[in-house]
PDB file of C-alpha atoms in Angstrom:
ATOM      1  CA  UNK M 161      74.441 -42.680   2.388  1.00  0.00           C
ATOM      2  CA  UNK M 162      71.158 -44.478   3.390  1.00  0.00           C
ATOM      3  CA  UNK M 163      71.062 -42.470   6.838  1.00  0.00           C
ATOM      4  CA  UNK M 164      72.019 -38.731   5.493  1.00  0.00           C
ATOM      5  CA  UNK M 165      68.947 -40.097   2.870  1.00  0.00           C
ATOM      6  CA  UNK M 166      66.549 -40.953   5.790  1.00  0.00           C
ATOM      7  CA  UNK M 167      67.401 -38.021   7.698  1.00  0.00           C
ATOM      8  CA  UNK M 168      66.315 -35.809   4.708  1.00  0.00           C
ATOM      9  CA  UNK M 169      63.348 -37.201   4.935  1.00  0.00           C
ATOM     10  CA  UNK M 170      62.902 -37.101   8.205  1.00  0.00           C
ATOM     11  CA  UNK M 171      63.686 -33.329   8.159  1.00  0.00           C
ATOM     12  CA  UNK M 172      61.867 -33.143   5.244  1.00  0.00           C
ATOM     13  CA  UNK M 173      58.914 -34.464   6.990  1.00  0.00           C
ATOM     14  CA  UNK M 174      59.116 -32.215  10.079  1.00  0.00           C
ATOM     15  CA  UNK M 175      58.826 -29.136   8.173  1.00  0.00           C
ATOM     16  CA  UNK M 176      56.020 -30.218   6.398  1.00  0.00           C
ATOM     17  CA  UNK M 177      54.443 -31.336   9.789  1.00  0.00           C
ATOM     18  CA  UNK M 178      55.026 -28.203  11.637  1.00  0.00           C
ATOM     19  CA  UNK M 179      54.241 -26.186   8.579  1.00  0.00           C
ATOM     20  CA  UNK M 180      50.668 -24.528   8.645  1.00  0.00           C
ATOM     21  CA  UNK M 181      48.250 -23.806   5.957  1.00  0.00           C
ATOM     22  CA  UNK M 182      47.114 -19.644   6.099  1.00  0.00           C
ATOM     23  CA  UNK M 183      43.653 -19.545   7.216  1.00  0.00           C
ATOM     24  CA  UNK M 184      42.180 -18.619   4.534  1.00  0.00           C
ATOM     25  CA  UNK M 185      39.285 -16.189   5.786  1.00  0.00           C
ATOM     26  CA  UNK M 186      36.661 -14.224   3.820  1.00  0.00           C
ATOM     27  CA  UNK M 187      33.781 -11.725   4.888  1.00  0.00           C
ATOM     28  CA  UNK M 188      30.479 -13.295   5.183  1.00  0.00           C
ATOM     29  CA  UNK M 189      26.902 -12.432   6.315  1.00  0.00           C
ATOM     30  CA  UNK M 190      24.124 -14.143   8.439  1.00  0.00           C
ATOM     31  CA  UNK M 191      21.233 -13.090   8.169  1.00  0.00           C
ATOM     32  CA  UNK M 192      18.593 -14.687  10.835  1.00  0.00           C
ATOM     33  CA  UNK M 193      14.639 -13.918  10.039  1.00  0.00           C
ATOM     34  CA  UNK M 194      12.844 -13.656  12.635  1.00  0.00           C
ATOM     35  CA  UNK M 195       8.689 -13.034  12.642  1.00  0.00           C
ATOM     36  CA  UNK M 196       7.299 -10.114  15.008  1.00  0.00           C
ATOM     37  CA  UNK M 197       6.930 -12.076  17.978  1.00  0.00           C
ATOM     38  CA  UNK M 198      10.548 -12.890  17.833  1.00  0.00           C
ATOM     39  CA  UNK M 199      10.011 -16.426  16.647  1.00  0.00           C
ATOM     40  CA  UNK M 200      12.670 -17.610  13.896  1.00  0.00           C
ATOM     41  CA  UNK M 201      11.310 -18.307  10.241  1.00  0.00           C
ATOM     42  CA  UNK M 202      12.338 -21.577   8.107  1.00  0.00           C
ATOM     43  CA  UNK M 203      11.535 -21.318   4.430  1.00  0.00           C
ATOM     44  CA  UNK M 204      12.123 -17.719   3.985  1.00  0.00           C
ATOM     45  CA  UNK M 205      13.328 -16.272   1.198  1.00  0.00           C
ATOM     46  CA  UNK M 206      16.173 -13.967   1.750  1.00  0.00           C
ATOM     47  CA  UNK M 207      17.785 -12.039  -1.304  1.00  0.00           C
ATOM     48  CA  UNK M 208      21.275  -9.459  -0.643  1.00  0.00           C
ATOM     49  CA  UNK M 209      21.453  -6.491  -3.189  1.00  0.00           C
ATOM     50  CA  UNK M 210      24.764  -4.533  -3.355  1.00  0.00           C
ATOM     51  CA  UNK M 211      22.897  -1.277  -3.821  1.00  0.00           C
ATOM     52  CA  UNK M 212      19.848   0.456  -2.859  1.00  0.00           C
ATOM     53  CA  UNK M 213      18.976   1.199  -6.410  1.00  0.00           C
ATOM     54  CA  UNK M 214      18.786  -2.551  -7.185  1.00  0.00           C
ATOM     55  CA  UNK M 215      17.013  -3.563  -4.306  1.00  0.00           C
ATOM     56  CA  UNK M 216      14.614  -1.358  -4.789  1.00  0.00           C
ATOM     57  CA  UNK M 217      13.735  -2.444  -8.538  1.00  0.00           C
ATOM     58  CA  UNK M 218      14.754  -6.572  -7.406  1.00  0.00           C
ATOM     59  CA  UNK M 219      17.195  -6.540  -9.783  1.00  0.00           C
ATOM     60  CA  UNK M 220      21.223  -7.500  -9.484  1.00  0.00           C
ATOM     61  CA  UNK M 221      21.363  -9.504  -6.096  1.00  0.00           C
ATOM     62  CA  UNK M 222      24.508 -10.618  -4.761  1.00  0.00           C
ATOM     63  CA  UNK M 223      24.003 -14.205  -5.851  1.00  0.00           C
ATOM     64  CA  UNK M 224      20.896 -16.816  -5.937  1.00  0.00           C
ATOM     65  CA  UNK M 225      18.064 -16.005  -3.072  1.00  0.00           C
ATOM     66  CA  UNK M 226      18.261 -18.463  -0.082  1.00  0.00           C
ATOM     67  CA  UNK M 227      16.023 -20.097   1.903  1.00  0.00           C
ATOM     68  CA  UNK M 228      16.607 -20.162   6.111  1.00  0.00           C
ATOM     69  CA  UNK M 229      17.167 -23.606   7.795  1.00  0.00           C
ATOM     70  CA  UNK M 230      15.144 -24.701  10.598  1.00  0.00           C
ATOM     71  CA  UNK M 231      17.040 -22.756  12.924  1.00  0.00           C
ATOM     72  CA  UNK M 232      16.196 -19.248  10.833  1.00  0.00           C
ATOM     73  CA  UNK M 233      19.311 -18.149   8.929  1.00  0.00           C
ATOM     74  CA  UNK M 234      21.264 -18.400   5.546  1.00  0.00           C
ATOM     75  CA  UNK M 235      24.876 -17.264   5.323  1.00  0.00           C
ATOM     76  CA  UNK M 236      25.978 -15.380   2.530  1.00  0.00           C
ATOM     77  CA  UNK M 237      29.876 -16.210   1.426  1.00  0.00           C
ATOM     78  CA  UNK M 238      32.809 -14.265  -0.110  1.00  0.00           C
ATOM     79  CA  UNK M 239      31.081 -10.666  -0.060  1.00  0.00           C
ATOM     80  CA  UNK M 240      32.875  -7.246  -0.125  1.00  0.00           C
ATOM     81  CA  UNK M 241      33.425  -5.273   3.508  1.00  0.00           C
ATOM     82  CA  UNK M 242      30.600  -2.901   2.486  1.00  0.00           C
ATOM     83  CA  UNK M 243      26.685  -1.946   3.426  1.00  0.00           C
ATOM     84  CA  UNK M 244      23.910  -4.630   1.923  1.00  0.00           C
ATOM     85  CA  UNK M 245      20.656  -4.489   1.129  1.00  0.00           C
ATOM     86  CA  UNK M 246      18.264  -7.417   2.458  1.00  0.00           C
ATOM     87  CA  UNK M 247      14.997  -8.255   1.019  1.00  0.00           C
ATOM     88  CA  UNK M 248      13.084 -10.715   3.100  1.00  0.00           C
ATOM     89  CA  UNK M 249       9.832 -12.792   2.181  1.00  0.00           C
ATOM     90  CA  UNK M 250       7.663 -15.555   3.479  1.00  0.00           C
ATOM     91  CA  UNK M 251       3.859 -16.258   2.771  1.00  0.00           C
ATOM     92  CA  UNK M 252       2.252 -12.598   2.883  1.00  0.00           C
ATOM     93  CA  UNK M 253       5.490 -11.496   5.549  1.00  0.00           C
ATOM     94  CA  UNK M 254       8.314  -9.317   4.185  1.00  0.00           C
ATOM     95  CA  UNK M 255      10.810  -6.603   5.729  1.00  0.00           C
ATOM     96  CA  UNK M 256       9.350  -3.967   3.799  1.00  0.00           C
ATOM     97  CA  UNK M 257       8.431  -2.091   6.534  1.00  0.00           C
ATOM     98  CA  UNK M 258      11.733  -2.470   8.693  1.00  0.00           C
ATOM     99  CA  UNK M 259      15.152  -3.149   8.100  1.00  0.00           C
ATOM    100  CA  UNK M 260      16.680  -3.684   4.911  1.00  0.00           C
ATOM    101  CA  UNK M 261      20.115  -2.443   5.481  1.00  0.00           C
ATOM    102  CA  UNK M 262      23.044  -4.077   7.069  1.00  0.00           C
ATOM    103  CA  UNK M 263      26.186  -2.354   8.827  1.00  0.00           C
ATOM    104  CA  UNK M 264      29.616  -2.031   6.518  1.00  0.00           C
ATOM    105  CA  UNK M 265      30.462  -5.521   6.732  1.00  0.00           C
ATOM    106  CA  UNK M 266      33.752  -5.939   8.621  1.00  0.00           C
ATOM    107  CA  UNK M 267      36.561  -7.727   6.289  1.00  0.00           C
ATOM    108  CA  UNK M 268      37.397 -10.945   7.136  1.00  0.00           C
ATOM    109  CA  UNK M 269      34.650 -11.901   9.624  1.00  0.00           C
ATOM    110  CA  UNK M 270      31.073 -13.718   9.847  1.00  0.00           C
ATOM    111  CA  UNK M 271      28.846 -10.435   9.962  1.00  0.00           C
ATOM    112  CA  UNK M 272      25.505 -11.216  11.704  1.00  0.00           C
ATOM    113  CA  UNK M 273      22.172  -9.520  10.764  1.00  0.00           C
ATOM    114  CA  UNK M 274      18.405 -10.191  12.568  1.00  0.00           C
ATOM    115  CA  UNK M 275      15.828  -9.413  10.063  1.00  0.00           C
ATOM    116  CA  UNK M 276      12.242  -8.704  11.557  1.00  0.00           C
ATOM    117  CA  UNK M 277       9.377  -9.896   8.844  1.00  0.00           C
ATOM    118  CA  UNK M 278       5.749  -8.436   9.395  1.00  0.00           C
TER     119      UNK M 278
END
């Protein structure tokens, strides 16, 4: 009785060892700022807007602005497979006069986005 117990376990033990997790993956965006000499930006603030209409009046965003790193870029987590709208700002710099759209975001994948502030 003891070994058809400890080979229940055992088996028991396999399957949960060879067993593994799904991957649980979700479409995100990074958005890297980037000055007009090509030089990244830390400290910028970077706000997504689902719409045109609402980035236009700065109202709505996607979820709390963020602020790049010292290496230039702020990810943006658990977002729809669709187009975004990017407002960028730093000091007297913004993206106002570039690009403020991103591609449809592909499902399931880490979307990356340069942003030129002027």
């Amino acid at each position: 009785m003891k070994k058809a117990a400890l080979g229940l376990l055992i088996l028991t033990l396999l399957s949960f060892a060879f067993t593994t997790p799904k991957q649980i993956t979700t479409t995100a965006l990074r958005v890297t700022v980037l000055d007009d000499a090509g030089n990244i930006q830390e400290g910028a603030k970077v706000t997504l807007y689902k719409t045109q209409e609402d980035f236009e009046k700065e109202q709505n965003p996607v979820s709390a602005a963020q602020t790049t790193s010292n290496k230039g870029f702020v990810i943006f987590r658990s977002l729809e497979p669709k187009i975004y709208y990017v407002a960028v700002s730093k000091g007297d710099l913004d993206n106002s006069g570039g690009s403020t759209q991103t591609q449809e975001l592909k499902s399931g994948a880490v979307n990356k986005v340069n942003i030129i502030i002027e």
